[in-house]
PDB file of C-alpha atoms and ligand atoms in Angstrom:
ATOM      1  CA  MET A  22     143.530 140.849 144.252  1.00 46.00           C
ATOM      2  CA  ALA A  23     144.950 144.380 144.333  1.00 44.00           C
ATOM      3  CA  THR A  24     143.153 146.715 141.362  1.00 44.00           C
ATOM      4  CA  SER A  25     146.237 149.733 141.157  1.00 44.00           C
ATOM      5  CA  ARG A  26     149.677 149.356 142.115  1.00 47.00           C
ATOM      6  CA  ASP A  27     149.515 152.820 144.903  1.00 60.00           C
ATOM      7  CA  ALA A  28     146.484 150.578 146.502  1.00 68.00           C
ATOM      8  CA  GLY A  29     148.809 147.828 148.488  1.00 97.00           C
ATOM      9  CA  ARG A  30     147.469 147.454 152.233  1.00 98.00           C
ATOM     10  CA  LEU A  31     148.235 145.290 155.365  1.00 98.00           C
ATOM     11  CA  VAL A  32     144.570 143.799 156.762  1.00 98.00           C
ATOM     12  CA  VAL A  33     144.852 142.564 160.039  1.00 98.00           C
ATOM     13  CA  CYS A  34     141.968 140.100 160.244  1.00 98.00           C
ATOM     14  CA  ALA A  35     140.945 138.568 163.676  1.00 98.00           C
ATOM     15  CA  THR A  36     139.878 135.023 163.566  1.00 98.00           C
ATOM     16  CA  PRO A  37     138.218 132.318 165.702  1.00 98.00           C
ATOM     17  CA  ILE A  38     139.605 131.524 169.069  1.00 98.00           C
ATOM     18  CA  GLY A  39     138.188 128.192 168.646  1.00 97.00           C
ATOM     19  CA  ASN A  40     134.756 128.083 167.194  1.00 98.00           C
ATOM     20  CA  LEU A  41     135.387 128.605 163.635  1.00 97.00           C
ATOM     21  CA  GLY A  42     131.671 130.182 163.094  1.00 97.00           C
ATOM     22  CA  ASP A  43     133.223 133.641 165.044  1.00 98.00           C
ATOM     23  CA  VAL A  44     134.555 134.741 161.886  1.00 98.00           C
ATOM     24  CA  THR A  45     133.240 138.225 160.804  1.00 98.00           C
ATOM     25  CA  LEU A  46     132.041 138.612 156.883  1.00 98.00           C
ATOM     26  CA  ARG A  47     134.338 141.259 156.474  1.00 98.00           C
ATOM     27  CA  VAL A  48     137.460 138.971 157.204  1.00 98.00           C
ATOM     28  CA  LEU A  49     136.279 136.495 154.999  1.00 98.00           C
ATOM     29  CA  ASP A  50     135.996 139.098 152.091  1.00 98.00           C
ATOM     30  CA  ALA A  51     139.563 140.116 153.347  1.00 98.00           C
ATOM     31  CA  LEU A  52     140.850 136.926 153.088  1.00 98.00           C
ATOM     32  CA  ARG A  53     139.213 135.757 149.570  1.00 98.00           C
ATOM     33  CA  ASP A  54     140.357 138.936 147.889  1.00 98.00           C
ATOM     34  CA  ALA A  55     144.148 139.379 149.491  1.00 98.00           C
ATOM     35  CA  ASP A  56     146.763 138.672 147.210  1.00 98.00           C
ATOM     36  CA  VAL A  57     148.754 136.247 150.071  1.00 98.00           C
ATOM     37  CA  THR A  58     147.920 135.910 153.977  1.00 98.00           C
ATOM     38  CA  LEU A  59     150.300 136.034 156.187  1.00 98.00           C
ATOM     39  CA  ALA A  60     149.761 133.272 158.961  1.00 98.00           C
ATOM     40  CA  GLU A  61     151.254 131.941 162.145  1.00 97.00           C
ATOM     41  CA  ASP A  62     150.725 128.404 161.576  1.00 97.00           C
ATOM     42  CA  THR A  63     149.755 128.149 158.129  1.00 97.00           C
ATOM     43  CA  ARG A  64     148.330 124.476 159.130  1.00 97.00           C
ATOM     44  CA  VAL A  65     146.057 125.925 161.944  1.00 97.00           C
ATOM     45  CA  THR A  66     145.089 128.568 159.116  1.00 98.00           C
ATOM     46  CA  LYS A  67     144.384 126.383 156.419  1.00 98.00           C
ATOM     47  CA  ARG A  68     141.243 124.726 158.713  1.00 97.00           C
ATOM     48  CA  LEU A  69     139.621 128.166 158.034  1.00 98.00           C
ATOM     49  CA  PHE A  70     140.073 128.465 154.887  1.00 98.00           C
ATOM     50  CA  GLU A  71     138.951 124.880 154.241  1.00 98.00           C
ATOM     51  CA  ARG A  72     135.535 125.761 156.084  1.00 98.00           C
ATOM     52  CA  TYR A  73     134.527 129.050 153.823  1.00 98.00           C
ATOM     53  CA  GLY A  74     136.644 127.998 150.359  1.00 98.00           C
ATOM     54  CA  ILE A  75     139.135 129.890 150.981  1.00 98.00           C
ATOM     55  CA  ASP A  76     142.087 130.028 148.336  1.00 97.00           C
ATOM     56  CA  THR A  77     144.474 132.531 148.923  1.00 98.00           C
ATOM     57  CA  PRO A  78     148.286 132.054 148.967  1.00 98.00           C
ATOM     58  CA  LEU A  79     149.541 131.284 152.569  1.00 98.00           C
ATOM     59  CA  GLU A  80     153.087 132.008 153.976  1.00 98.00           C
ATOM     60  CA  ARG A  81     154.259 131.222 157.094  1.00 98.00           C
ATOM     61  CA  PHE A  82     155.032 134.806 159.316  1.00 98.00           C
ATOM     62  CA  ASP A  83     155.824 133.714 163.036  1.00 96.00           C
ATOM     63  CA  GLU A  84     157.972 134.765 165.937  1.00 94.00           C
ATOM     64  CA  GLU A  85     160.868 133.001 164.111  1.00 95.00           C
ATOM     65  CA  THR A  86     160.412 134.417 160.599  1.00 96.00           C
ATOM     66  CA  ALA A  87     158.982 137.909 161.380  1.00 96.00           C
ATOM     67  CA  ARG A  88     162.253 139.733 161.343  1.00 95.00           C
ATOM     68  CA  ALA A  89     163.356 138.301 157.991  1.00 97.00           C
ATOM     69  CA  LYS A  90     159.990 138.728 156.654  1.00 97.00           C
ATOM     70  CA  ILE A  91     159.174 142.087 156.859  1.00 98.00           C
ATOM     71  CA  PRO A  92     160.957 143.972 154.776  1.00 98.00           C
ATOM     72  CA  ARG A  93     159.692 142.304 151.944  1.00 98.00           C
ATOM     73  CA  VAL A  94     156.193 142.184 153.331  1.00 98.00           C
ATOM     74  CA  LEU A  95     156.561 146.446 153.041  1.00 98.00           C
ATOM     75  CA  GLU A  96     157.880 146.192 149.884  1.00 97.00           C
ATOM     76  CA  ARG A  97     155.015 143.643 148.371  1.00 98.00           C
ATOM     77  CA  ILE A  98     152.399 146.439 149.928  1.00 98.00           C
ATOM     78  CA  ALA A  99     154.523 149.632 148.855  1.00 97.00           C
ATOM     79  CA  GLY A 100     154.169 147.417 145.519  1.00 97.00           C
ATOM     80  CA  GLY A 101     150.561 147.543 145.610  1.00 98.00           C
ATOM     81  CA  GLU A 102     149.280 144.232 146.836  1.00 98.00           C
ATOM     82  CA  THR A 103     147.127 143.546 149.686  1.00 98.00           C
ATOM     83  CA  VAL A 104     148.430 141.411 152.724  1.00 98.00           C
ATOM     84  CA  ALA A 105     146.035 140.275 155.219  1.00 98.00           C
ATOM     85  CA  LEU A 106     147.474 138.851 158.186  1.00 98.00           C
ATOM     86  CA  VAL A 107     146.092 136.464 160.520  1.00 98.00           C
ATOM     87  CA  SER A 108     147.439 134.708 164.064  1.00 97.00           C
ATOM     88  CA  ASP A 109     146.688 131.127 165.121  1.00 96.00           C
ATOM     89  CA  ALA A 110     143.743 132.630 167.095  1.00 97.00           C
ATOM     90  CA  GLY A 111     142.174 135.894 167.669  1.00 98.00           C
ATOM     91  CA  THR A 112     143.350 139.597 167.000  1.00 98.00           C
ATOM     92  CA  PRO A 113     146.619 139.378 165.043  1.00 98.00           C
ATOM     93  CA  GLY A 114     148.953 142.262 167.455  1.00 97.00           C
ATOM     94  CA  ILE A 115     147.602 140.741 170.780  1.00 97.00           C
ATOM     95  CA  SER A 116     150.527 138.850 172.284  1.00 96.00           C
ATOM     96  CA  ASP A 117     151.817 137.562 168.794  1.00 95.00           C
ATOM     97  CA  PRO A 118     154.444 138.928 166.138  1.00 94.00           C
ATOM     98  CA  GLY A 119     151.537 141.130 164.164  1.00 96.00           C
ATOM     99  CA  SER A 120     152.169 143.831 166.528  1.00 97.00           C
ATOM    100  CA  ARG A 121     155.621 144.324 164.635  1.00 97.00           C
ATOM    101  CA  LEU A 122     154.554 143.994 161.131  1.00 98.00           C
ATOM    102  CA  VAL A 123     151.933 146.770 162.199  1.00 98.00           C
ATOM    103  CA  ALA A 124     154.733 149.270 163.508  1.00 98.00           C
ATOM    104  CA  ALA A 125     156.770 148.375 160.658  1.00 98.00           C
ATOM    105  CA  CYS A 126     153.790 149.775 158.624  1.00 98.00           C
ATOM    106  CA  VAL A 127     153.368 152.731 160.573  1.00 97.00           C
ATOM    107  CA  ASP A 128     156.868 153.369 160.315  1.00 97.00           C
ATOM    108  CA  ALA A 129     156.939 153.099 156.830  1.00 97.00           C
ATOM    109  CA  GLU A 130     153.465 155.063 156.083  1.00 97.00           C
ATOM    110  CA  LEU A 131     151.952 152.498 154.628  1.00 98.00           C
ATOM    111  CA  PRO A 132     148.398 151.767 155.278  1.00 98.00           C
ATOM    112  CA  VAL A 133     147.255 149.422 157.906  1.00 98.00           C
ATOM    113  CA  GLU A 134     143.435 148.387 158.115  1.00 98.00           C
ATOM    114  CA  VAL A 135     142.124 146.516 161.353  1.00 98.00           C
ATOM    115  CA  LEU A 136     139.303 144.728 160.821  1.00 98.00           C
ATOM    116  CA  PRO A 137     137.797 143.646 164.151  1.00 98.00           C
ATOM    117  CA  GLY A 138     136.581 140.258 165.765  1.00 98.00           C
ATOM    118  CA  PRO A 139     137.314 138.027 168.526  1.00 98.00           C
ATOM    119  CA  SER A 140     140.032 138.139 170.801  1.00 98.00           C
ATOM    120  CA  ALA A 141     140.984 135.833 174.454  1.00 98.00           C
ATOM    121  CA  VAL A 142     141.289 138.624 176.133  1.00 98.00           C
ATOM    122  CA  ILE A 143     137.681 140.063 175.980  1.00 98.00           C
ATOM    123  CA  THR A 144     136.440 137.305 175.774  1.00 98.00           C
ATOM    124  CA  ALA A 145     137.819 135.987 178.628  1.00 98.00           C
ATOM    125  CA  LEU A 146     137.733 139.201 180.887  1.00 98.00           C
ATOM    126  CA  VAL A 147     133.438 139.486 179.978  1.00 98.00           C
ATOM    127  CA  ALA A 148     132.749 135.712 180.676  1.00 98.00           C
ATOM    128  CA  SER A 149     134.754 136.199 184.059  1.00 98.00           C
ATOM    129  CA  GLY A 150     132.094 138.842 185.954  1.00 97.00           C
ATOM    130  CA  LEU A 151     134.844 140.502 187.236  1.00 97.00           C
ATOM    131  CA  PRO A 152     134.763 144.419 187.111  1.00 97.00           C
ATOM    132  CA  THR A 153     135.171 146.097 183.479  1.00 97.00           C
ATOM    133  CA  HIS A 154     135.593 149.778 184.650  1.00 96.00           C
ATOM    134  CA  ALA A 155     138.875 149.344 183.706  1.00 98.00           C
ATOM    135  CA  PHE A 156     141.191 146.713 182.793  1.00 98.00           C
ATOM    136  CA  TYR A 157     145.015 145.561 182.641  1.00 98.00           C
ATOM    137  CA  PHE A 158     145.802 143.163 179.924  1.00 98.00           C
ATOM    138  CA  GLY A 159     149.674 142.033 180.854  1.00 98.00           C
ATOM    139  CA  GLY A 160     150.674 139.589 178.497  1.00 98.00           C
ATOM    140  CA  PHE A 161     151.428 136.130 179.267  1.00 98.00           C
ATOM    141  CA  LEU A 162     152.986 136.065 182.757  1.00 98.00           C
ATOM    142  CA  PRO A 163     156.960 136.023 182.893  1.00 97.00           C
ATOM    143  CA  ARG A 164     157.890 132.295 183.847  1.00 94.00           C
ATOM    144  CA  LYS A 165     160.590 133.477 186.297  1.00 95.00           C
ATOM    145  CA  PRO A 166     158.786 133.620 190.001  1.00 93.00           C
ATOM    146  CA  GLY A 167     160.856 136.548 191.283  1.00 95.00           C
ATOM    147  CA  GLU A 168     159.812 138.673 187.882  1.00 97.00           C
ATOM    148  CA  ARG A 169     156.047 137.358 188.532  1.00 97.00           C
ATOM    149  CA  GLU A 170     156.448 138.681 192.215  1.00 95.00           C
ATOM    150  CA  ARG A 171     157.767 142.065 191.062  1.00 97.00           C
ATOM    151  CA  LEU A 172     155.105 142.185 188.821  1.00 98.00           C
ATOM    152  CA  PHE A 173     151.948 141.534 191.007  1.00 97.00           C
ATOM    153  CA  ALA A 174     153.543 143.946 193.424  1.00 96.00           C
ATOM    154  CA  SER A 175     153.686 146.597 191.080  1.00 97.00           C
ATOM    155  CA  LEU A 176     149.846 145.911 189.892  1.00 97.00           C
ATOM    156  CA  ARG A 177     148.687 145.366 193.551  1.00 94.00           C
ATOM    157  CA  ASP A 178     147.174 148.465 194.055  1.00 95.00           C
ATOM    158  CA  LEU A 179     145.668 149.433 190.357  1.00 97.00           C
ATOM    159  CA  ASP A 180     141.641 149.835 190.437  1.00 97.00           C
ATOM    160  CA  ALA A 181     141.411 147.596 187.411  1.00 98.00           C
ATOM    161  CA  THR A 182     140.671 143.990 186.632  1.00 98.00           C
ATOM    162  CA  LEU A 183     143.755 141.972 185.846  1.00 98.00           C
ATOM    163  CA  VAL A 184     144.566 139.855 182.619  1.00 98.00           C
ATOM    164  CA  PHE A 185     146.921 137.767 181.838  1.00 98.00           C
ATOM    165  CA  PHE A 186     147.837 134.503 179.232  1.00 98.00           C
ATOM    166  CA  GLU A 187     149.504 131.893 180.695  1.00 98.00           C
ATOM    167  CA  SER A 188     150.362 128.170 179.558  1.00 97.00           C
ATOM    168  CA  PRO A 189     148.285 125.576 181.621  1.00 97.00           C
ATOM    169  CA  ARG A 190     151.769 123.891 182.727  1.00 96.00           C
ATOM    170  CA  ARG A 191     152.229 126.701 184.673  1.00 97.00           C
ATOM    171  CA  LEU A 192     148.433 127.551 185.633  1.00 98.00           C
ATOM    172  CA  ALA A 193     148.605 126.368 189.503  1.00 97.00           C
ATOM    173  CA  SER A 194     151.655 127.878 190.262  1.00 96.00           C
ATOM    174  CA  ALA A 195     150.606 131.386 189.027  1.00 97.00           C
ATOM    175  CA  LEU A 196     147.517 130.593 190.914  1.00 98.00           C
ATOM    176  CA  ALA A 197     149.541 130.205 194.361  1.00 97.00           C
ATOM    177  CA  ALA A 198     151.890 133.107 193.415  1.00 97.00           C
ATOM    178  CA  ILE A 199     148.981 135.367 193.046  1.00 97.00           C
ATOM    179  CA  ALA A 200     147.081 134.096 196.087  1.00 96.00           C
ATOM    180  CA  SER A 201     149.937 134.733 198.510  1.00 95.00           C
ATOM    181  CA  SER A 202     150.902 138.421 196.354  1.00 96.00           C
ATOM    182  CA  MET A 203     147.066 139.661 196.683  1.00 95.00           C
ATOM    183  CA  PRO A 204     145.120 138.000 199.063  1.00 95.00           C
ATOM    184  CA  GLY A 205     141.593 137.656 199.160  1.00 94.00           C
ATOM    185  CA  ARG A 206     140.839 138.548 195.442  1.00 96.00           C
ATOM    186  CA  ARG A 207     137.986 137.510 193.380  1.00 96.00           C
ATOM    187  CA  ALA A 208     139.846 135.706 190.484  1.00 98.00           C
ATOM    188  CA  ALA A 209     138.790 133.454 187.159  1.00 98.00           C
ATOM    189  CA  VAL A 210     140.614 130.822 184.978  1.00 98.00           C
ATOM    190  CA  ALA A 211     138.682 131.258 181.535  1.00 98.00           C
ATOM    191  CA  ARG A 212     139.869 128.053 179.602  1.00 98.00           C
ATOM    192  CA  GLU A 213     139.210 127.095 176.111  1.00 98.00           C
ATOM    193  CA  LEU A 214     136.779 129.645 175.954  1.00 98.00           C
ATOM    194  CA  THR A 215     134.407 128.956 172.802  1.00 98.00           C
ATOM    195  CA  LYS A 216     135.653 125.370 171.930  1.00 98.00           C
ATOM    196  CA  VAL A 217     133.739 122.473 173.518  1.00 97.00           C
ATOM    197  CA  HIS A 218     135.146 122.088 176.678  1.00 95.00           C
ATOM    198  CA  ALA A 219     135.379 125.960 177.221  1.00 98.00           C
ATOM    199  CA  GLU A 220     135.276 126.574 181.357  1.00 97.00           C
ATOM    200  CA  VAL A 221     135.353 130.011 183.476  1.00 98.00           C
ATOM    201  CA  VAL A 222     136.183 128.535 186.779  1.00 98.00           C
ATOM    202  CA  ARG A 223     135.642 131.714 189.565  1.00 97.00           C
ATOM    203  CA  GLY A 224     136.255 132.206 192.728  1.00 96.00           C
ATOM    204  CA  THR A 225     138.672 133.809 195.593  1.00 95.00           C
ATOM    205  CA  VAL A 226     142.321 133.807 194.286  1.00 97.00           C
ATOM    206  CA  GLU A 227     142.657 130.969 197.288  1.00 97.00           C
ATOM    207  CA  GLU A 228     139.901 128.640 195.797  1.00 97.00           C
ATOM    208  CA  LEU A 229     141.245 128.873 192.954  1.00 97.00           C
ATOM    209  CA  ALA A 230     144.861 127.936 193.877  1.00 97.00           C
ATOM    210  CA  ASP A 231     143.087 125.176 195.923  1.00 97.00           C
ATOM    211  CA  ALA A 232     140.937 124.030 192.435  1.00 97.00           C
ATOM    212  CA  PHE A 233     143.524 123.833 190.528  1.00 97.00           C
ATOM    213  CA  ALA A 234     146.656 122.800 192.579  1.00 96.00           C
ATOM    214  CA  GLY A 235     147.758 119.534 191.255  1.00 89.00           C
ATOM    215  CA  ARG A 236     145.183 119.274 188.621  1.00 91.00           C
ATOM    216  CA  GLU A 237     146.316 118.580 185.431  1.00 94.00           C
ATOM    217  CA  VAL A 238     145.274 121.507 182.805  1.00 96.00           C
ATOM    218  CA  LYS A 239     145.191 121.039 179.497  1.00 96.00           C
ATOM    219  CA  GLY A 240     143.914 123.864 176.740  1.00 97.00           C
ATOM    220  CA  GLU A 241     143.875 127.410 176.267  1.00 98.00           C
ATOM    221  CA  VAL A 242     144.135 129.888 179.646  1.00 98.00           C
ATOM    222  CA  VAL A 243     143.321 133.495 180.415  1.00 98.00           C
ATOM    223  CA  VAL A 244     144.189 133.970 184.333  1.00 98.00           C
ATOM    224  CA  LEU A 245     142.139 137.389 185.606  1.00 98.00           C
ATOM    225  CA  VAL A 246     142.524 138.952 189.009  1.00 98.00           C
ATOM    226  CA  GLY A 247     140.079 141.135 190.565  1.00 98.00           C
ATOM    227  CA  PRO A 248     140.840 144.787 191.808  1.00 97.00           C
ATOM    228  CA  PRO A 249     141.026 145.578 195.116  1.00 95.00           C
ATOM    229  CA  THR A 250     137.896 145.540 196.721  1.00 80.00           C
ATOM    230  CA  GLY A 251     136.894 148.039 199.596  1.00 57.00           C
ATOM    231  CA  GLU A 252     135.563 151.902 198.645  1.00 43.00           C
ATOM    232  CA  SER A 253     136.353 151.701 194.888  1.00 42.00           C
ATOM    233  CA  ALA A 254     134.107 152.374 192.470  1.00 41.00           C
ATOM    234  CA  THR A 255     133.101 149.257 191.319  1.00 51.00           C
ATOM    235  CA  ALA A 256     131.467 148.369 194.241  1.00 67.00           C
ATOM    236  CA  SER A 257     129.444 151.781 195.567  1.00 79.00           C
ATOM    237  CA  ASP A 258     126.995 151.656 198.133  1.00 86.00           C
ATOM    238  CA  GLU A 259     124.451 152.170 195.265  1.00 87.00           C
ATOM    239  CA  ASP A 260     125.704 149.833 193.008  1.00 85.00           C
ATOM    240  CA  LEU A 261     125.662 147.063 196.020  1.00 87.00           C
ATOM    241  CA  ALA A 262     122.030 148.020 196.902  1.00 91.00           C
ATOM    242  CA  ARG A 263     120.998 147.890 193.271  1.00 89.00           C
ATOM    243  CA  ALA A 264     122.656 144.204 193.019  1.00 88.00           C
ATOM    244  CA  VAL A 265     120.517 143.537 195.821  1.00 90.00           C
ATOM    245  CA  GLU A 266     117.189 144.614 195.126  1.00 92.00           C
ATOM    246  CA  GLU A 267     117.935 143.183 191.342  1.00 88.00           C
ATOM    247  CA  LEU A 268     118.327 139.885 193.051  1.00 90.00           C
ATOM    248  CA  VAL A 269     114.948 140.123 195.523  1.00 91.00           C
ATOM    249  CA  ARG A 270     112.682 141.760 192.111  1.00 90.00           C
ATOM    250  CA  ALA A 271     114.253 138.268 190.315  1.00 87.00           C
ATOM    251  CA  GLY A 272     112.353 136.187 193.406  1.00 89.00           C
ATOM    252  CA  MET A 273     115.439 135.413 195.934  1.00 91.00           C
ATOM    253  CA  SER A 274     115.000 136.427 199.714  1.00 92.00           C
ATOM    254  CA  ARG A 275     116.706 139.588 200.904  1.00 93.00           C
ATOM    255  CA  SER A 276     119.269 137.687 203.074  1.00 92.00           C
ATOM    256  CA  ASP A 277     120.313 135.484 200.811  1.00 91.00           C
ATOM    257  CA  ALA A 278     120.608 138.045 198.109  1.00 91.00           C
ATOM    258  CA  VAL A 279     122.862 139.964 200.629  1.00 91.00           C
ATOM    259  CA  LYS A 280     125.010 136.761 201.114  1.00 87.00           C
ATOM    260  CA  ASN A 281     125.268 136.264 197.160  1.00 84.00           C
ATOM    261  CA  VAL A 282     126.010 140.344 196.143  1.00 84.00           C
ATOM    262  CA  ALA A 283     128.577 140.104 199.030  1.00 80.00           C
ATOM    263  CA  ARG A 284     130.722 136.918 198.156  1.00 73.00           C
ATOM    264  CA  SER A 285     130.403 138.041 194.349  1.00 72.00           C
ATOM    265  CA  ARG A 286     131.482 141.353 194.583  1.00 73.00           C
ATOM    266  CA  GLY A 287     133.824 140.185 197.177  1.00 68.00           C
ATOM    267  CA  VAL A 288     132.743 142.714 200.239  1.00 75.00           C
ATOM    268  CA  PRO A 289     131.680 142.229 203.678  1.00 78.00           C
ATOM    269  CA  LYS A 290     128.184 141.117 204.219  1.00 84.00           C
ATOM    270  CA  SER A 291     127.609 143.468 206.836  1.00 87.00           C
ATOM    271  CA  ARG A 292     128.677 146.612 204.165  1.00 87.00           C
ATOM    272  CA  VAL A 293     125.656 144.899 202.006  1.00 89.00           C
ATOM    273  CA  TYR A 294     123.574 144.907 204.604  1.00 92.00           C
ATOM    274  CA  ASP A 295     123.974 148.594 205.566  1.00 90.00           C
ATOM    275  CA  ALA A 296     124.004 149.619 201.611  1.00 90.00           C
ATOM    276  CA  ALA A 297     120.619 147.652 200.816  1.00 91.00           C
ATOM    277  CA  HIS A 298     119.106 148.876 203.836  1.00 87.00           C
ATOM    278  CA  ALA A 299     120.252 152.797 203.730  1.00 84.00           C
ATOM    279  CA  ASP A 300     118.566 152.037 200.308  1.00 70.00           C
ATOM    280  CA  MET A 301     115.257 150.708 201.854  1.00 73.00           C
ATOM    281  CA  ASP A 302     114.949 153.793 204.578  1.00 68.00           C
ATOM    282  CA  ALA A 303     115.415 155.638 201.362  1.00 67.00           C
ATOM    283  CA  GLY A 304     112.556 153.744 199.499  1.00 60.00           C
ATOM    284  CA  THR A 305     110.539 150.863 199.325  1.00 51.00           C
ATOM    285  CA  GLY A 306     110.565 150.328 202.947  1.00 45.00           C
ATOM    286  CA  GLU A 307     110.662 146.650 203.142  1.00 50.00           C
ATOM    287  CA  THR A 308     112.758 144.780 206.181  1.00 47.00           C
ATOM    288  CA  ILE A 309     115.838 142.457 205.916  1.00 49.00           C
TER     289      ILE A 309
HETATM  290  N1  SAM B 419     146.095 137.052 169.304  1.00 60.52           N
HETATM  291  C1  SAM B 419     145.344 136.050 170.501  1.00 60.52           C
HETATM  292  C2  SAM B 419     143.806 137.146 170.979  1.00 60.52           C
HETATM  293  O1  SAM B 419     143.514 138.367 170.339  1.00 60.52           O
HETATM  294  O2  SAM B 419     143.162 136.539 171.468  1.00 60.52           O
HETATM  295  C3  SAM B 419     146.304 135.809 171.328  1.00 60.52           C
HETATM  296  C4  SAM B 419     146.954 135.016 171.206  1.00 60.52           C
HETATM  297  S1  SAM B 419     148.041 134.512 172.328  1.00 60.52           S
HETATM  298  C5  SAM B 419     149.581 134.014 171.191  1.00 60.52           C
HETATM  299  C6  SAM B 419     147.828 132.904 172.662  1.00 60.52           C
HETATM  300  C7  SAM B 419     146.879 133.068 174.137  1.00 60.52           C
HETATM  301  O3  SAM B 419     145.788 133.195 173.756  1.00 60.52           O
HETATM  302  C8  SAM B 419     147.343 131.390 174.659  1.00 60.52           C
HETATM  303  O4  SAM B 419     147.788 131.261 175.323  1.00 60.52           O
HETATM  304  C9  SAM B 419     145.584 131.855 175.930  1.00 60.52           C
HETATM  305  O5  SAM B 419     146.107 132.225 176.829  1.00 60.52           O
HETATM  306  C10 SAM B 419     144.999 132.719 175.361  1.00 60.52           C
HETATM  307  N2  SAM B 419     144.101 132.052 174.427  1.00 60.52           N
HETATM  308  C11 SAM B 419     143.940 131.990 172.390  1.00 60.52           C
HETATM  309  N3  SAM B 419     142.545 131.448 172.712  1.00 60.52           N
HETATM  310  C12 SAM B 419     141.730 131.084 174.276  1.00 60.52           C
HETATM  311  C13 SAM B 419     140.821 130.296 174.122  1.00 60.52           C
HETATM  312  N4  SAM B 419     139.979 129.661 173.538  1.00 60.52           N
HETATM  313  N5  SAM B 419     140.714 129.957 175.808  1.00 60.52           N
HETATM  314  C14 SAM B 419     141.463 130.598 176.526  1.00 60.52           C
HETATM  315  N6  SAM B 419     142.487 131.593 176.175  1.00 60.52           N
HETATM  316  C15 SAM B 419     142.580 131.363 175.044  1.00 60.52           C
END
């Protein structure tokens, strides 16, 4: 419980995106100590509470109720209460109504504490194997094909991995649109992360569009598109040569290593060959 009338604050608590074991000790303490927890779907949060024996009162705070509830939540915080905020999964404020409450607290100069933890964005980005030197998070893809295409056109030249949430029902059509707008890109679909049926499907956008065409997809999905290839910082000659050397040291033949690196980095084999060769000329001298 809050200990004094001026100690009120909003505590933003990241919760698991599937596996209930992925919750931090600080989040569990904060949820136990809060005067109230605001949750998108209280039934979803109840499962977390039951697993960890938490009995803090739960109140609904979702897309429908957020606007009407914010003034009262601000009053409660200003009056000294500690209000915890969770979403159905992951970090509140990322594509859910949490960001509005945080903004309202900031506007009202009320304290906000964020307890970090899982987010589908970062989990999918790292699992994809795509470059992480820069990424663009676009939230949910627009539903209207025209808007979606305009968005892709505006992002086409960005030297960053693109990360989008998408509904499983629209996944196939989104992948087809990505393939026609950004042909040849490396990409990934990350589905049901941290859950029993978790999968990360990687390939070119065309391969993924084929793989998901006509497939009934269930669960939660993140779509990722790698940056334009070529002379970007993500595929420097040094990087390519180093990647080949690592595979060779792990026991792969040099020609297979060149093939694998070319495929996984989405660059022509001849470029990887030249990079690895130049490196060898400068160094070890083994032939390909
Ligand atoms: N705030 C959350 C976060 O930080 O991860 C995201 C909330 S957003 C309303 C829900 C979307 O996140 C889903 O439609 C899906 O795109 C993605 N997502 C959530 N959990 C996921 C999971 N286990 N695997 C893949 N995607 C997931």
